[in-house]
Amino acid sequence: MHGVPSPVAPQPIVPMSIVLMLLLAAQPVATDLYLPALPHIAADLDVAAGQAQATLTVFILAFGIAQLAAGPLADRYGRRRLLLWGLALYVLAAIAGALAPALPMLLAARAVQGIGTAASVIAARAIIRDQHAGAAGMRAMARSLTGQSAIGVACPLAGGLAAHYLGWHATLGMVAGFGVLAWLAVYTGYRETWRRPEGDRPAGLLTFLAHPQFVACALLAGLSFSGALCFLILSPFVFIGEFGMSRLAYGALPALCSLAFLLGTVLCGRLLRHWSVPRVVRLGACLSLLGGAGQVLLWHGGVHAVWALVLPQCVYMLGHGFHNPCGQAGAVAPFPAQAGRAAAVSGFVLTATGFVSGQLASASGASPSDTLVAAMGCITALLAVVALVFVPLACRDGPLPRPASQ
């Protein structure tokens, strides 16, 4: 065993739990914080609502593709070096977006920020696998996501305040400030955890896609994320556009969903101490299915009210708090020697699933509210099949077995 060369790290002064929380939060901060400003961006730049939505879409697309490069880089050069460069890119892109005078520059800045975010998130997932195996990795992921979701609760509220009083440019300025904080946390609080095994061979895409546990867990996380993403994309146009809510009031709605997700991650971490992984995932599936079905039944039953959309979404997000840590950590768990690459491929599957779902939702000719209800109904049905059938089959020999070759 020998270490990968990396910048000399000072003695850690920030707890590792805080570092991981900030790294995983880089993605929701870059999306949720500026959501309340989307209608303002469209008006200020004199573009259609769909073009304003493209600033989120291009971020997600760049984030998804960049993960495929971030994983091999994390396994080749180490987590720390990738993080310092990736977070620097994240900050510079946020500043460029805040200063953008027109949509093309804003789109370019958001794409670059997606690349920096990929480095942060992939390295964080790899660090968790460096330090934990099996269900312990899922518990560590759940704890980190609990902190991430606590930040997620504050993001739309802070974004709503900033958009209302300071304008949309200020929301991206706040994203840049968060990136600086995360960079400092890595520099002062993280020492390299990656050690390259002797004779390590790069794992190809088929190595991961041929493993049932990887496929089941990656799909679990991807479909669950799709439901959360569709709500994020459509909700400003549903609640601000159709229901006439102020940007300030709207900010409370994604915050409620993030709070439900936070509660789900806490429950998931505790239940994994006593329950098998398939049992925990089944409980999450019941919650997600209840949320999606409840939204469809209420809406088509004539209950066209804010609570009829938000309350079932919160129940769905409670289940998402089970699926996300189990799916993300479960996909990487069988590959300790290729954790960066496994995290990259699973992250790409997650983001690609969300991107396709978001594109279909954005292209819908129906009203935003009808589109949201239809999307959630379809997503929860597919998610239930994966969670109730595929994950138990993949983990039938016990929680998270490793491949025989490891």
PDB file of C-alpha atoms in Angstrom, residues 128-240:
ATOM      1  CA  ILE A 128     -17.475   7.545   3.348  1.00  0.00           C
ATOM      2  CA  ARG A 129     -16.613   4.243   1.628  1.00  0.00           C
ATOM      3  CA  ASP A 130     -12.932   4.702   2.554  1.00  0.00           C
ATOM      4  CA  GLN A 131     -13.902   4.802   6.216  1.00  0.00           C
ATOM      5  CA  HIS A 132     -16.957   2.515   6.464  1.00  0.00           C
ATOM      6  CA  ALA A 133     -18.237  -0.728   4.966  1.00  0.00           C
ATOM      7  CA  GLY A 134     -21.697  -2.263   4.568  1.00  0.00           C
ATOM      8  CA  ALA A 135     -24.555  -1.010   6.724  1.00  0.00           C
ATOM      9  CA  ALA A 136     -22.081   1.148   8.686  1.00  0.00           C
ATOM     10  CA  GLY A 137     -21.491   3.101   5.469  1.00  0.00           C
ATOM     11  CA  MET A 138     -25.240   3.594   5.068  1.00  0.00           C
ATOM     12  CA  ARG A 139     -25.485   4.907   8.624  1.00  0.00           C
ATOM     13  CA  ALA A 140     -22.587   7.285   7.968  1.00  0.00           C
ATOM     14  CA  MET A 141     -24.249   8.413   4.752  1.00  0.00           C
ATOM     15  CA  ALA A 142     -27.539   8.925   6.596  1.00  0.00           C
ATOM     16  CA  ARG A 143     -25.818  11.080   9.242  1.00  0.00           C
ATOM     17  CA  SER A 144     -24.119  13.181   6.574  1.00  0.00           C
ATOM     18  CA  LEU A 145     -27.368  13.579   4.666  1.00  0.00           C
ATOM     19  CA  THR A 146     -29.084  14.644   7.873  1.00  0.00           C
ATOM     20  CA  GLY A 147     -26.670  17.564   8.086  1.00  0.00           C
ATOM     21  CA  GLN A 148     -27.059  18.201   4.362  1.00  0.00           C
ATOM     22  CA  SER A 149     -30.839  18.332   4.669  1.00  0.00           C
ATOM     23  CA  ALA A 150     -30.600  20.699   7.655  1.00  0.00           C
ATOM     24  CA  ILE A 151     -28.801  23.085   5.313  1.00  0.00           C
ATOM     25  CA  GLY A 152     -31.419  22.282   2.676  1.00  0.00           C
ATOM     26  CA  VAL A 153     -34.178  23.447   5.030  1.00  0.00           C
ATOM     27  CA  ALA A 154     -32.549  26.867   5.305  1.00  0.00           C
ATOM     28  CA  CYS A 155     -31.679  27.258   1.610  1.00  0.00           C
ATOM     29  CA  PRO A 156     -35.094  28.083   0.086  1.00  0.00           C
ATOM     30  CA  LEU A 157     -35.942  30.312   3.048  1.00  0.00           C
ATOM     31  CA  ALA A 158     -32.680  32.233   2.701  1.00  0.00           C
ATOM     32  CA  GLY A 159     -33.084  32.274  -1.078  1.00  0.00           C
ATOM     33  CA  GLY A 160     -36.614  33.618  -0.794  1.00  0.00           C
ATOM     34  CA  LEU A 161     -35.457  36.437   1.483  1.00  0.00           C
ATOM     35  CA  ALA A 162     -32.501  37.277  -0.758  1.00  0.00           C
ATOM     36  CA  ALA A 163     -34.579  37.197  -3.954  1.00  0.00           C
ATOM     37  CA  HIS A 164     -37.306  39.343  -2.375  1.00  0.00           C
ATOM     38  CA  TYR A 165     -35.086  42.043  -0.891  1.00  0.00           C
ATOM     39  CA  LEU A 166     -31.808  41.897  -2.849  1.00  0.00           C
ATOM     40  CA  GLY A 167     -32.623  40.319  -6.217  1.00  0.00           C
ATOM     41  CA  TRP A 168     -31.665  37.053  -7.859  1.00  0.00           C
ATOM     42  CA  HIS A 169     -27.972  37.962  -8.172  1.00  0.00           C
ATOM     43  CA  ALA A 170     -27.675  37.832  -4.389  1.00  0.00           C
ATOM     44  CA  THR A 171     -28.806  34.186  -4.276  1.00  0.00           C
ATOM     45  CA  LEU A 172     -25.822  33.092  -6.378  1.00  0.00           C
ATOM     46  CA  GLY A 173     -23.570  35.313  -4.289  1.00  0.00           C
ATOM     47  CA  MET A 174     -24.709  33.324  -1.263  1.00  0.00           C
ATOM     48  CA  VAL A 175     -23.896  30.082  -3.115  1.00  0.00           C
ATOM     49  CA  ALA A 176     -20.365  31.411  -3.666  1.00  0.00           C
ATOM     50  CA  GLY A 177     -20.063  32.180   0.054  1.00  0.00           C
ATOM     51  CA  PHE A 178     -21.060  28.620   0.911  1.00  0.00           C
ATOM     52  CA  GLY A 179     -18.421  27.308  -1.500  1.00  0.00           C
ATOM     53  CA  VAL A 180     -15.730  29.323   0.256  1.00  0.00           C
ATOM     54  CA  LEU A 181     -16.839  27.856   3.592  1.00  0.00           C
ATOM     55  CA  ALA A 182     -16.692  24.298   2.219  1.00  0.00           C
ATOM     56  CA  TRP A 183     -13.221  24.904   0.707  1.00  0.00           C
ATOM     57  CA  LEU A 184     -11.894  26.131   4.061  1.00  0.00           C
ATOM     58  CA  ALA A 185     -13.436  23.137   5.840  1.00  0.00           C
ATOM     59  CA  VAL A 186     -11.649  20.730   3.489  1.00  0.00           C
ATOM     60  CA  TYR A 187      -8.352  22.586   3.754  1.00  0.00           C
ATOM     61  CA  THR A 188      -8.404  22.665   7.560  1.00  0.00           C
ATOM     62  CA  GLY A 189     -10.393  19.536   8.404  1.00  0.00           C
ATOM     63  CA  TYR A 190      -9.647  16.744   5.924  1.00  0.00           C
ATOM     64  CA  ARG A 191      -6.560  14.591   5.614  1.00  0.00           C
ATOM     65  CA  GLU A 192      -6.347  12.180   2.716  1.00  0.00           C
ATOM     66  CA  THR A 193      -8.170   8.866   3.333  1.00  0.00           C
ATOM     67  CA  TRP A 194      -7.442   7.188  -0.015  1.00  0.00           C
ATOM     68  CA  ARG A 195      -4.684   4.612  -0.330  1.00  0.00           C
ATOM     69  CA  ARG A 196      -4.196   3.014  -3.732  1.00  0.00           C
ATOM     70  CA  PRO A 197      -3.974  -0.812  -3.527  1.00  0.00           C
ATOM     71  CA  GLU A 198      -0.940  -2.405  -5.140  1.00  0.00           C
ATOM     72  CA  GLY A 199      -1.727  -3.689  -8.627  1.00  0.00           C
ATOM     73  CA  ASP A 200      -5.066  -1.872  -8.739  1.00  0.00           C
ATOM     74  CA  ARG A 201      -6.788  -2.226 -12.087  1.00  0.00           C
ATOM     75  CA  PRO A 202      -9.269   0.362 -13.315  1.00  0.00           C
ATOM     76  CA  ALA A 203     -12.824  -0.961 -13.238  1.00  0.00           C
ATOM     77  CA  GLY A 204     -14.839  -0.552 -16.431  1.00  0.00           C
ATOM     78  CA  LEU A 205     -18.470   0.420 -16.666  1.00  0.00           C
ATOM     79  CA  LEU A 206     -19.580  -3.195 -17.091  1.00  0.00           C
ATOM     80  CA  THR A 207     -17.921  -4.126 -13.792  1.00  0.00           C
ATOM     81  CA  PHE A 208     -20.510  -2.028 -11.990  1.00  0.00           C
ATOM     82  CA  LEU A 209     -23.508  -2.623 -14.244  1.00  0.00           C
ATOM     83  CA  ALA A 210     -23.046  -6.408 -13.953  1.00  0.00           C
ATOM     84  CA  HIS A 211     -23.426  -6.281 -10.165  1.00  0.00           C
ATOM     85  CA  PRO A 212     -27.105  -6.685  -9.096  1.00  0.00           C
ATOM     86  CA  GLN A 213     -26.680  -4.742  -5.872  1.00  0.00           C
ATOM     87  CA  PHE A 214     -25.084  -1.815  -7.651  1.00  0.00           C
ATOM     88  CA  VAL A 215     -27.864  -1.641 -10.252  1.00  0.00           C
ATOM     89  CA  ALA A 216     -30.695  -1.987  -7.727  1.00  0.00           C
ATOM     90  CA  CYS A 217     -29.281   0.586  -5.324  1.00  0.00           C
ATOM     91  CA  ALA A 218     -28.352   3.062  -8.076  1.00  0.00           C
ATOM     92  CA  LEU A 219     -31.874   2.875  -9.515  1.00  0.00           C
ATOM     93  CA  LEU A 220     -33.354   3.234  -6.035  1.00  0.00           C
ATOM     94  CA  ALA A 221     -31.449   6.449  -5.423  1.00  0.00           C
ATOM     95  CA  GLY A 222     -32.060   7.731  -8.957  1.00  0.00           C
ATOM     96  CA  LEU A 223     -35.812   7.261  -9.003  1.00  0.00           C
ATOM     97  CA  SER A 224     -36.199   8.661  -5.512  1.00  0.00           C
ATOM     98  CA  PHE A 225     -34.141  11.711  -6.491  1.00  0.00           C
ATOM     99  CA  SER A 226     -36.310  12.167  -9.590  1.00  0.00           C
ATOM    100  CA  GLY A 227     -39.397  12.770  -7.464  1.00  0.00           C
ATOM    101  CA  ALA A 228     -37.589  15.381  -5.388  1.00  0.00           C
ATOM    102  CA  LEU A 229     -36.165  17.052  -8.502  1.00  0.00           C
ATOM    103  CA  CYS A 230     -39.471  17.251 -10.373  1.00  0.00           C
ATOM    104  CA  PHE A 231     -40.997  19.025  -7.389  1.00  0.00           C
ATOM    105  CA  LEU A 232     -38.070  21.467  -7.287  1.00  0.00           C
ATOM    106  CA  ILE A 233     -38.307  22.240 -10.998  1.00  0.00           C
ATOM    107  CA  LEU A 234     -42.067  22.672 -11.153  1.00  0.00           C
ATOM    108  CA  SER A 235     -42.941  24.049  -7.733  1.00  0.00           C
ATOM    109  CA  PRO A 236     -42.016  27.726  -8.346  1.00  0.00           C
ATOM    110  CA  PHE A 237     -44.344  27.827 -11.346  1.00  0.00           C
ATOM    111  CA  VAL A 238     -47.077  25.939  -9.502  1.00  0.00           C
ATOM    112  CA  PHE A 239     -47.115  27.902  -6.258  1.00  0.00           C
ATOM    113  CA  ILE A 240     -45.883  31.318  -7.412  1.00  0.00           C
TER     114      ILE A 240
END
